Every structure is written in structure tokens, then in C-alpha cells.
């Protein structure tokens, strides 16, 4: 079992602060939890934390850092020790350095992505106008836009997927559920999870061998109908649809991909399978199998294999 | 074949103008097309006319009048002649007396409901911010609230369902698809349509023998998932849910019933069957069959059989 | 208003009788209503007639004839007179020449497709094991395979779409809701209906200028989820998916296209809009607009523009 | 974190072997994996084990035993030690005593339900006709009946919910996500999970203070549409629908409850929330809150509070 509770929040950079904010609030339907400097804190209606997305105006697009919550204070200590033992360096951030969060440990993964391991965090307490009717729900359901529930998974590009996958399993404690192995032995993608969900953290091969780039952030909705509905929203809000709703072969999730005004790829996702088997043998896909396209034969659009948002050279925020 | 194109717009009265307006715009997701005196004109995103609902602040709730569009100018003349021949009286309204509409003929049906037959009407021309991406769509899809597409059907209470049903078929030219006949021979309900849709105009028996009351207005969404979603919206917007989503036995439509702040019963509906058989034999339900409840056995809540909104004594507007 | 009630049944030819039968019964979930010579009569669970598909083993694939039910005996007489006046020839078939149907008038449309206009027809009376629980339903819902309800629409290829479209509107009385006009003025497609449904009869341009070919038959399900589910069924029954589920721009229907074992293209469809406006102005799409692909940007696969099943030289059955 | 991987398989008893088998195969759509004596082994199409349900003809209905898979051989040893330390007794079963499973430890919980902890188990290897198209899927999707994926959760009645809940958390290592506390302090229900799923093991109060009874077994489908579809299947297969599809307030799952021919209550379920917070504070519902009914106000049918299937006095099989 993993010592990781879940990933998120994530800090996302955008050169078009207004456009991106409009996208995340009006099209995806997230709530503004607060603002701070050039950042806006955003949440889905089922996020238990105060926010799952920190949106920051910047010169560029891309992911500044990816938060990962450890299961317990002890698990945090153990994972930080493992990171240090792996020679990845890093340093502790101060309690409160990030909004509503205790001290974290910030370091770079093998491909240069910035991570922050943390444990202590504040739970969301909704203001009156967002108080839900059902007490087991963190926030009222407003139904605005695609009404995403929460951040679901993150897909990051890597020049060396196998190295990053080993880091995720051996250092962080993720489990590997699926991967792609090309004919020449290269690993082209790895689907990792800390729970029964079919994926939480994904590495896919950077077509240019660049480092530290983001492929996409995925936000969860409960039904495929909501993905279809989100496509109508994208269409009528002039959001570029990179890949129309369909079903992935890998992980069997249902997807919709669009490019938000800041240039980052965003997925609205649902479905997929659950892994209840503690000894689940990872599915390995060959090059030939992947050429068949998605589950129902949809060919993946070329940009999906090449486009990513810039590496981030220095920790933001 | 009927000479009727469809019903609507409808003028709905409310003693709580602000509350009702909030409901129709924020919860049902309709657009304000315009305002005029104490009335607000509202439309679903797929209404081809400028509006399908005229919401008017009043001392009471209930339906002021129900518009019915004749198929052609000639069909209008023929139907008006039939109304007059039936001794129902009535009079022509002036061109433009109702927003965006030509001259109509206003009269009371057998139970006292006010109808207006008309033909000429203006088509909707969306403002820039509501211009759709697909040219075969009257308006942009905003996705706000339940995002109802259009007015679908109207259910009105009658002290004498059979008399009203005969009026609808013989004078207006509706077709009868289903009806309820109680053990004592009384007709408890009649489902009528001018198209392949399983119902457009419904008469159900007034439990108190009152006259001219409204049972409910129904607004269309394309999927059952949107009815379920609307229930979550009702719940978190404090709209009283009178009947949670389920499937009707009669007409097999999927429903959600709530009471809007002005006291009128509103349905969000989808599904049902299509009638392609020009000689479709009406389904007749017995008292015993109706006691089984809805399609999946849900017992109909008592208020559904008794509650209606007030008769309207004088033409509004 | 049209004098046509609806189209269907249709006779479909297949060189692989067993394979096609397996597809229609096990994958689409239709019921065998009867057999007769080399033909099997198949029905959806909501067909009010005894069958909507006559599947006949043959040397080739394609559509043998398309039945069109006139609204009344008088409408049948009028339409036959119109066909004759248009110089299309044809002849009456005997009462009972087709299973469960009265006399019909069989003739060829401008592009050579064989049609049969009829009115008298037998309604379905289910055997005990298919008797439904709800009396307003023609047959029990078995849920087998995609569980299609009924034949929904037919798309036929034509060397001259405009000539065929004029025939459909002027001779048969269909209404035109949408069409494609290429830059050179050629009509590339026409979407016609005899009801509020957005399409029932479609003509699209034959890429090879061939005559009398079939593009596809479409069967109806009530929900988009059932189209998605049908795609999983196609996948696991080795049915070639030509176009994975998505939303059409034209008519806004939701689709799944596959090729049945006999080589005919079959659609599982739902959704689309209703046309309540008796003076609905047809939507005209340009070449540039069609290049954008389907509603959510999915590019249409090349075979969709070229593949059709053979013309039929002589009346079958 | 729990040391439990998941619950299941379960052995279910039925006095109507043929009727129950027909229900599980034709209505729920499970596959027969094998037979052995008076038992039939059944699986959903996404079960990774060979089966998740052992259906055994018997004098009575009810649950014979509930299997619980430990995360690892070491976790199994630790849990067995905890069971013994708790004074619950029990004994090891032989390797292979249950089909496709290694040695297990069988014991009775506080209320008398029989459990079997195990770890070693065989993975499913589908025969040729059930081989799936997607390699990350254990079995072909046949789509038959409700096409349930797998056993999802089990609800058992207890005379003393608090005692059983303490056993589940303290001895087995489950986490508590929700519970009901009546005004007099009695615990009326407890929702427990070993994963992010909102419930896997549920205890609810036995209205008669009886011991060891089963409330229901729940089988998973991926969408709410499939629950609605299952209701149509129940209706047309004469399966008593105890509670039509709607949304639970507790755990927010979507449900359909029916009584299978052997008398056991069966749920078709989907939805609910995920618990990613390792320190998730359990939701506590009061008597007044529960009186409001389900999420959308549906009142729970009386039998749901009282009906259960018999205690089992001796280990079956």
C-alpha cells in the first residue's frame, strides 16, 4: 500500500490570467476560494481541501509545482527521507508558505518537475451561500459550467519515463497499473495510482526530449453525460476541443480534452476501472496495440503526442 | 393530422416575482429575452420563438393563458371557426398585443382556461453574447442551471376531463394517446398531442371540482441525466422537490417535479415514446392499474392529486 | 404537413445471412418476428408494426426496398397519383405480398431506389414471453444487446441529391430541415422529415455517381449512454466501428456507426432536435462549415464519404 | 490505512435455485464460472477473481459467509491474530476448501455473521468466447441483462451496530465514513470502507434484534443510466422492485433495490463519493435528518427497515 493519500493541489501558470480564470470558473465551474498576489485559489465542489488549483499569472504556461499529500505525519517523514536517500535534494517549506497548508518538502523529480510533499492541511469550511444541503458534501452544488468535482489526475511529460516511474513507485510508493513499452524497449507511458482509482499520476514520453513539461490536468465529473455536456460548453465558449469525448483504451477512462486560454491542456474525465487486487499485474501495451487508437478506434490527434506546456525553471510562488 | 403546430408560449402568474424569476433563470437556466411592465419574457436555449414563458407578477399564482400556434394562417381561420361553432365565444387580439406575435384569438375552453390561438410570430435572433456555434441551434448553450431547452407540455386540471378532451380533439384537432378511466366511468386524465411526442396537452381531474386550474408546466431536457442533475440543483437551491426523478407509467416520460417560489408546480422532463402510427389506439388505464404507481412502482405523492394553482378569472396582460 | 406517417419497414440484403442475423439479434438486440423463405423479419422492442426490418440473404448487400407508410388510405391514393404524375411509373403489389401488409405501390425514385408506399398494416401482438409490463409498450424490454427500439431513419446515396430532394418534398410531401450546398452549387446532402424529428429520410451525394446505393440504416435508442454502451458491444462482438460515438453537427444527433457482417453500414442513434415551427427555414451548410467536422470537431472518416452498399437492380422478395 | 484489500466473494443461500440462478445470469447478467455440488459460481464481467458470488441451494435464504481478502499474507496473519485476540474464535480452512482460494480463516463476527479472511486466490482466465478486446479488462462485455461489473458492497443487519462497527475498525482495520446515531444514542447504521470508495461494508440495525441477518448485496454498474435500465429489466422480468432508482443521502450512491426469487434483497448501485482525506471525519446523521428520506426526499419504504434474510446457524459449504 502506498503512503500517499492523493495528489494536489497543483499550481498552474498562465500568461492569460483573465482568460484562464474565466475558463476555470465559468466553463469548468470551479469556485474562487481566495486570491493572493497574482494567484487565484480554485476549488471543485467536492474538494475537501480549501482548493485544488492555484492559478498564477506568469510569463508562460505550465505547472509550477504538484502537491502530494502524505497519508500521515510519519508517512511524510518517511517519504522525505526516501527522496533525500534518492539524491533528489529539496528543502522544507515553512508552515503556511502555501495557503492553508503546513510545512512541506519541495524537491524536483528525476525529469525536473517540482513536487511538494506535505501532510497538514486545512479542510474547507464553506461560506453561507455555498453551504450544501447534504452534510456529507463539502460544498453546495451550483451546477455552473461543467461543474467539476475535484482535481482527478495529472499527466506529466518526461524525457525518461522509466526513470520517473521508478521514482514514483520506489520513492513515493505509487503502484503501477498500466504502461506502454515500444518495440525498442522504450517506455512511452506509465499509469500510477496510490488508490483503487486506475490512475492518479501519469508519465508520458516527451516527444522532444524536453524536461519538466506538463501534458494535462484532469478534473473529475461523475458521469459520462457530464463529459458530453462539457463538450457543448467548450464549443459554445470557444474553447478549443483537442479531443472530443470518447473512451480511452488505457485505464478505460472517458475523456474530453481542451486547451484553456492560457495554453494548458485540460481534461474533463470520468469512469475507468477500480483496482481491488493488491497484486494487480500491470497491463503492458505494445506499439502495435496502441496504433489501434482509443477504445472505440478513435485515432489520437497528433498534437496529443507532442504538445505540452513549458518546463518551469524555478519554483514559483 | 392536427392543425396545431405546438402549444406555448404560456403566461404564468406569480405572487413572488423575484423568487420566481430567480428560479426560472438560475435554477431552470432560462434566459431573459425582455421585460415589459410587470412581465418578464423567458426562453429556453432551443426555443425558436423569442420566448416560451411570460412570467407576470400578480396577486396569485396560476396560468393566465396558454398560447397555441396554428399550423398556418388557414388552419388558424379554421380553428377559430370551430371554436365559434362550438359556442365558446372569444375575440381577436390585436397584432402585437402580445410581444412578437400577430393577431390571435382568445377564448375560454370548457373548464374556463384561457387559450390564445395564433399563427404569426417572430423568430428569435440572438444577441452577440448568445450566438451559438452551431447554426442549426437558436441560441448558445450556456449550461446554466438545469438548462432547459424549451417548454414541452402543459397539464391543466379540469372538473370534467371528458368534455375538455372532446374539445381538444374535436375543436382543436389534438390526438388522444392515453387516458385514465375510473371504475365509475369518470375520465381522470387525458394525454393529447399534435405531434409524434407522447403528450403536449394533458387534462387531469381536479380533485375539488374547481375550474381553470393549472397542474404543471413541463420543460424539456434531452437526457435523464439532466433530470437527475436538476434534482441536485433543486436540492441545493432550496426548491421543494414534490416528486423525485422517476419514470411515469403513462407516456413513459422521465420526470422531476418541484414547486417554484411562486407556488406553481414545474416539471423537468425528458424521454417518453413517439407515436408514428396514424391510427394509434389510445391506451386506457383502469383505476386498479393506476394504483400500482409509476413505472417502477413509485407511489404518487398525495399532493400531486390535489394541488393546483388558482383559476384565473379574467384575462391577464 | 406531410401525408407520410413514417418510413419503414425496409428490406436489407446480405451475403452473410447468419452473420447479419447474429448482428441484428445479439448485438442490436432485435427480435425475430418470423421467417419466410430466405428472409427473417426483425423488430425493435418499440416497433408497433410486426417488423421494421426484413433481412434477406442475397448475392449482395444493400437495400432492396424502403417502405413508406401513408397517413391514411386517402393519403396513399394521393401520393400514388403524385408519383404517377411525376412519371416515375411503378405498380401496385397485392394485399399480403409483403408480410402483414395490405396492397402497396412499388416504384423507383429518381436515383433508382425502390420504394413502396402503403397504408394498411398489422399491429404487433406479442407472444406470451414478450408481453410487456406496461400496456403502452408494444413488447417486453429484454435489454439484449444494444436493445434498439425501432428503425429511426434511412440515409440513401444519390447521384443527384437535389433531384431526389425535390421528389421527396414535392411528390412524397416530406419537409426539408437541413442541407449542404457545396461551393459549386452542388447539393451534397438533404435531411428530410415527415414529423418533428430532425430527420427521417436523408439523401447524401454518391461519391462515385453510382445509383441506388444505401448509405446506412439508423436504429433508435433513447439515451446517449446506450450509444456508448453499444460501442462496447460492437468492440467485444468484433463489429467494425467505422465512427465512434459522437455528436453530429447536422441534426445534432448522437451517433455510432458500424459495418454489420453483411457489409451494410448501421447506425445506433439518439438525440437531435425537434422542429415545432411549421415554417422552419432549412439550415444550409457550406463546404467550409462542413470541413470543421462533427459538432465537437471530430473529422469524418474518409470511408463515410465513399462507402455505400450496392444498387439493387431488380425488386427483391 | 486498512490491511483489507476488499470484501467478497460471498456465499448466498436460496430456496429457489433455478429462480435465483435465472435472476443472477439473465437479469443481473452474471456469468456462470462453474458448478460444484449444489452451488453455482457467478462473476461480473469486471471481477478479477474467478467469481464473486457462490449461489447455493438451501432450505433458506441469507448469507452463508462473507469472504474478505487481506492485503498480503502478512496482513492475513496479523488480522487473524487480531480476531483471535478479540476472543472471536474461528479456525483455518484448508487450501482449496473454497474454489480457487488458498487457506482462509473462518470465524463469526460479534453479531454471528460468518466471515472468512484469506489472501491467496486465483485470477480469472476467460475461456475463448469470453476473451475481451481490451487487455486491461478481465472478461468480454456481453451486455446481457443489467451487466453488473462486480460485487460492490454488503450490508448486514446487526442487533448491536456499535459493537460490530468497533470490530470492523479495530479488528479488521476498516475506516468509518458515515453513521447514524438515534436520539437515544443507539447507533442505527455504520458505513465502512477499506478504500476510497464511500462504503464497502455496512452494518444497519436489525429491527427485530435478530442476529446474523443479511440486508443486501450490492452489485456495481458504472453509470446511473444503467441503474435506470436495470429497473426496466426488473419490471419486465417480474422482479419485485422494493425501491425504484434514486440517490441515497448517506454515501450519495445511486440505487435500485429488488428482491431476487430466493428472497434476498439485491441492489444495483453506482456513484457515491471518494474519500481521499486520510483523516476524513465521519459524518454523523441524526434521527431528524434521516426522517427527511433519501437525497431528493424519497421516503424509504417500510420493508427496507425491517426485512432481512435469515441468520445462518452453521457454516455452509
Coordinates of N, CA, C and O in Angstrom, one line a residue, chain A residues 13-93:
Chain A
X13 N 0.4 27.7 -14.2 CA 0.8 29.1 -14.7 C 0.1 29.4 -16.0 O -0.3 28.5 -16.8
X14 N -0.2 30.7 -16.1 CA -0.9 31.1 -17.3 C -0.5 32.5 -17.7 O -0.4 33.4 -16.9
X15 N -0.2 32.7 -19.0 CA 0.1 34.1 -19.5 C -1.2 34.9 -19.7 O -1.1 36.1 -20.0
X16 N -2.4 34.3 -19.6 CA -3.6 35.0 -19.8 C -4.5 34.7 -18.5 O -5.4 33.9 -18.5
X17 N -4.2 35.5 -17.5 CA -4.8 35.3 -16.2 C -6.4 35.5 -16.3 O -7.1 34.6 -15.8
X18 N -6.8 36.5 -17.0 CA -8.3 36.7 -17.1 C -9.0 35.6 -17.9 O -10.0 35.0 -17.5
X19 N -8.3 35.2 -19.0 CA -8.9 34.2 -19.8 C -9.0 32.8 -19.1 O -10.0 32.1 -19.1
X20 N -7.9 32.5 -18.4 CA -7.8 31.2 -17.7 C -8.8 31.2 -16.5 O -9.5 30.2 -16.3
X21 N -8.9 32.3 -15.8 CA -9.8 32.4 -14.7 C -11.3 32.2 -15.2 O -12.0 31.5 -14.6
X22 N -11.6 32.9 -16.3 CA -12.9 32.7 -16.9 C -13.2 31.3 -17.2 O -14.2 30.7 -16.9
X23 N -12.2 30.6 -17.8 CA -12.3 29.2 -18.1 C -12.6 28.3 -16.9 O -13.5 27.6 -16.9
X24 N -11.8 28.5 -15.9 CA -11.9 27.6 -14.7 C -13.2 27.9 -13.9 O -13.7 27.0 -13.3
X25 N -13.6 29.2 -13.9 CA -14.8 29.4 -13.1 C -16.1 29.3 -14.0 O -17.1 28.6 -13.5
X26 N -16.1 29.8 -15.2 CA -17.4 29.8 -15.9 C -17.5 28.5 -16.8 O -18.7 28.1 -17.0
X27 N -16.5 28.0 -17.3 CA -16.6 26.8 -18.2 C -16.4 25.5 -17.3 O -17.3 24.6 -17.4
X28 N -15.4 25.4 -16.5 CA -15.3 24.3 -15.7 C -16.2 24.4 -14.4 O -16.5 23.4 -13.8
X29 N -16.5 25.6 -14.0 CA -17.5 25.8 -12.9 C -16.8 25.7 -11.5 O -17.5 25.4 -10.6
X30 N -15.5 26.0 -11.4 CA -14.9 26.0 -10.1 C -15.2 27.3 -9.4 O -15.6 28.3 -10.0
X31 N -15.0 27.2 -8.1 CA -15.3 28.4 -7.2 C -13.9 29.1 -6.9 O -12.9 28.4 -6.6
X32 N -13.9 30.4 -6.8 CA -12.8 31.1 -6.3 C -12.8 31.0 -4.8 O -13.8 31.5 -4.1
X33 N -11.8 30.4 -4.2 CA -11.8 30.3 -2.7 C -11.1 31.5 -2.1 O -11.3 31.9 -1.0
X34 N -10.2 32.1 -2.9 CA -9.5 33.2 -2.4 C -8.5 33.7 -3.5 O -8.3 33.1 -4.5
X35 N -7.9 34.9 -3.2 CA -6.9 35.4 -4.1 C -5.7 35.9 -3.2 O -5.9 36.3 -2.1
X36 N -4.5 36.0 -3.9 CA -3.3 36.3 -3.1 C -2.3 36.6 -4.1 O -1.8 35.8 -4.9
X37 N -1.9 37.9 -4.1 CA -0.9 38.3 -5.1 C -1.4 38.0 -6.5 O -2.6 38.4 -6.8
X38 N -0.6 37.4 -7.3 CA -1.1 37.2 -8.7 C -1.8 35.8 -8.8 O -2.0 35.3 -9.9
X39 N -2.1 35.2 -7.7 CA -2.7 33.9 -7.8 C -4.2 33.9 -7.3 O -4.6 34.7 -6.5
X40 N -4.9 33.0 -7.9 CA -6.3 32.7 -7.5 C -6.4 31.3 -7.1 O -5.9 30.4 -7.8
X41 N -7.1 31.0 -6.0 CA -7.2 29.7 -5.5 C -8.6 29.2 -5.9 O -9.6 29.8 -5.6
X42 N -8.6 28.0 -6.5 CA -9.9 27.5 -7.1 C -10.2 26.1 -6.6 O -9.3 25.3 -6.4
X43 N -11.5 25.8 -6.5 CA -11.9 24.5 -6.0 C -13.0 23.9 -6.7 O -13.9 24.7 -7.2
X44 N -13.1 22.6 -6.8 CA -14.3 21.9 -7.3 C -15.2 21.7 -6.1 O -14.8 21.9 -5.0
X45 N -16.5 21.4 -6.4 CA -17.5 21.4 -5.3 C -17.3 20.2 -4.4 O -18.0 20.2 -3.4
X46 N -16.5 19.2 -4.8 CA -16.3 18.1 -3.9 C -14.9 18.1 -3.3 O -14.5 17.1 -2.7
X47 N -14.1 19.1 -3.5 CA -12.8 19.2 -2.9 C -12.9 19.3 -1.4 O -13.6 20.2 -0.9
X48 N -12.3 18.5 -0.6 CA -12.3 18.6 0.8 C -11.3 19.7 1.3 O -11.5 20.2 2.4
X49 N -10.3 19.9 0.6 CA -9.3 20.9 0.9 C -9.9 22.3 0.5 O -10.9 22.3 -0.2
X50 N -9.3 23.3 0.9 CA -9.8 24.6 0.5 C -9.7 24.9 -1.0 O -10.5 25.6 -1.6
X51 N -8.7 24.3 -1.6 CA -8.5 24.5 -3.0 C -7.7 23.3 -3.6 O -7.0 22.7 -2.9
X52 N -7.9 23.1 -4.9 CA -7.1 22.1 -5.5 C -6.3 22.7 -6.7 O -5.4 22.0 -7.3
X53 N -6.5 23.9 -7.0 CA -5.8 24.6 -8.1 C -5.4 26.0 -7.7 O -6.2 26.8 -7.2
X54 N -4.1 26.3 -7.8 CA -3.6 27.6 -7.6 C -3.2 28.1 -9.0 O -2.3 27.6 -9.6
X55 N -4.0 29.1 -9.4 CA -3.8 29.6 -10.8 C -3.0 30.9 -10.7 O -3.4 31.9 -10.1
X56 N -1.8 31.0 -11.4 CA -0.9 32.1 -11.2 C -0.6 32.7 -12.5 O -0.1 32.0 -13.5
X57 N -0.8 34.0 -12.6 CA -0.4 34.7 -13.9 C 1.1 34.7 -14.0 O 1.8 34.9 -13.0
X58 N 1.6 34.5 -15.2 CA 3.1 34.3 -15.4 C 3.4 34.6 -16.8 O 2.6 34.9 -17.6
X59 N 4.7 34.6 -17.1 CA 5.2 34.8 -18.5 C 4.8 33.6 -19.4 O 4.8 33.7 -20.6
X60 N 4.6 32.5 -18.7 CA 4.4 31.3 -19.5 C 3.3 30.4 -19.0 O 2.6 30.8 -18.0
X61 N 3.0 29.3 -19.6 CA 2.1 28.4 -19.1 C 2.8 27.2 -18.4 O 4.1 27.3 -18.3
X62 N 2.2 26.2 -18.0 CA 2.9 25.1 -17.4 C 2.5 24.9 -16.0 O 1.8 25.7 -15.4
X63 N 3.1 23.9 -15.4 CA 2.8 23.5 -14.0 C 4.0 24.0 -13.1 O 5.2 23.6 -13.4
X64 N 3.7 24.8 -12.1 CA 4.8 25.3 -11.3 C 5.2 24.2 -10.3 O 6.4 23.9 -10.1
X65 N 4.3 23.6 -9.6 CA 4.5 22.5 -8.7 C 3.3 21.7 -8.6 O 2.2 22.1 -8.8
X66 N 3.5 20.4 -8.1 CA 2.5 19.5 -7.9 C 2.5 19.0 -6.4 O 3.5 18.5 -6.0
X67 N 1.5 19.3 -5.7 CA 1.4 18.9 -4.3 C 1.1 17.4 -4.2 O 0.3 16.9 -5.0
X68 N 1.6 16.8 -3.2 CA 1.3 15.4 -2.9 C 1.1 15.2 -1.4 O 2.0 15.5 -0.7
X69 N -0.1 14.8 -1.0 CA -0.3 14.7 0.4 C 0.0 13.3 0.9 O -0.4 12.3 0.4
X70 N 0.9 13.3 1.9 CA 1.3 12.0 2.5 C 0.2 11.6 3.5 O -0.6 12.4 4.0
X71 N 0.1 10.3 3.7 CA -1.0 9.7 4.4 C -1.0 10.2 5.9 O -2.1 10.4 6.5
X72 N 0.1 10.4 6.4 CA 0.2 10.8 7.9 C 1.5 11.6 8.1 O 2.4 11.6 7.2
X73 N 1.7 12.2 9.2 CA 3.0 12.9 9.5 C 4.1 11.9 9.4 O 5.2 12.3 8.9
X74 N 3.9 10.7 9.9 CA 5.0 9.7 9.8 C 5.3 9.3 8.4 O 6.5 9.1 8.0
X75 N 4.3 9.2 7.6 CA 4.5 8.8 6.2 C 5.2 10.0 5.5 O 6.1 9.7 4.6
X76 N 4.9 11.2 5.9 CA 5.6 12.3 5.3 C 7.1 12.2 5.6 O 8.0 12.4 4.7
X77 N 7.4 12.0 6.9 CA 8.8 11.9 7.3 C 9.5 10.8 6.4 O 10.6 10.9 5.9
X78 N 8.8 9.6 6.3 CA 9.5 8.5 5.6 C 9.7 8.8 4.1 O 10.7 8.5 3.5
X79 N 8.7 9.5 3.5 CA 8.8 9.8 2.1 C 9.9 10.8 1.9 O 10.7 10.8 0.9
X80 N 10.0 11.8 2.8 CA 11.1 12.8 2.6 C 12.5 12.1 2.8 O 13.4 12.4 2.0
X81 N 12.5 11.2 3.7 CA 13.8 10.5 3.8 C 14.1 9.7 2.6 O 15.3 9.7 2.2
X82 N 13.1 9.2 2.0 CA 13.3 8.4 0.7 C 13.8 9.3 -0.4 O 14.7 9.0 -1.2
X83 N 13.2 10.5 -0.5 CA 13.6 11.5 -1.5 C 15.0 11.9 -1.3 O 15.8 11.9 -2.3
X84 N 15.4 12.1 -0.1 CA 16.8 12.5 0.2 C 17.7 11.4 -0.1 O 18.8 11.6 -0.7
X85 N 17.3 10.2 0.3 CA 18.2 9.0 0.0 C 18.4 8.8 -1.5 O 19.4 8.2 -1.9
X86 N 17.4 9.2 -2.2 CA 17.5 9.0 -3.7 C 18.3 10.1 -4.3 O 18.5 10.2 -5.6
X87 N 18.8 11.0 -3.5 CA 19.7 12.0 -4.0 C 19.0 13.1 -4.8 O 19.6 13.8 -5.6
X88 N 17.7 13.3 -4.5 CA 16.9 14.3 -5.2 C 16.9 15.7 -4.6 O 16.4 16.7 -5.1
X89 N 17.6 15.8 -3.4 CA 17.7 17.1 -2.8 C 16.4 17.6 -2.3 O 15.5 16.9 -1.8
X90 N 16.2 18.9 -2.3 CA 15.0 19.5 -1.9 C 15.1 20.2 -0.5 O 16.2 20.1 0.1
X91 N 14.0 20.9 -0.1 CA 14.1 21.6 1.1 C 12.7 21.8 1.7 O 11.7 21.8 1.0
X92 N 12.6 21.9 3.0 CA 11.3 22.1 3.7 C 10.8 23.6 3.4 O 11.6 24.5 3.4
X93 N 9.5 23.7 3.2 CA 8.9 25.0 3.1 C 8.3 25.3 4.5 O 8.1 24.4 5.3

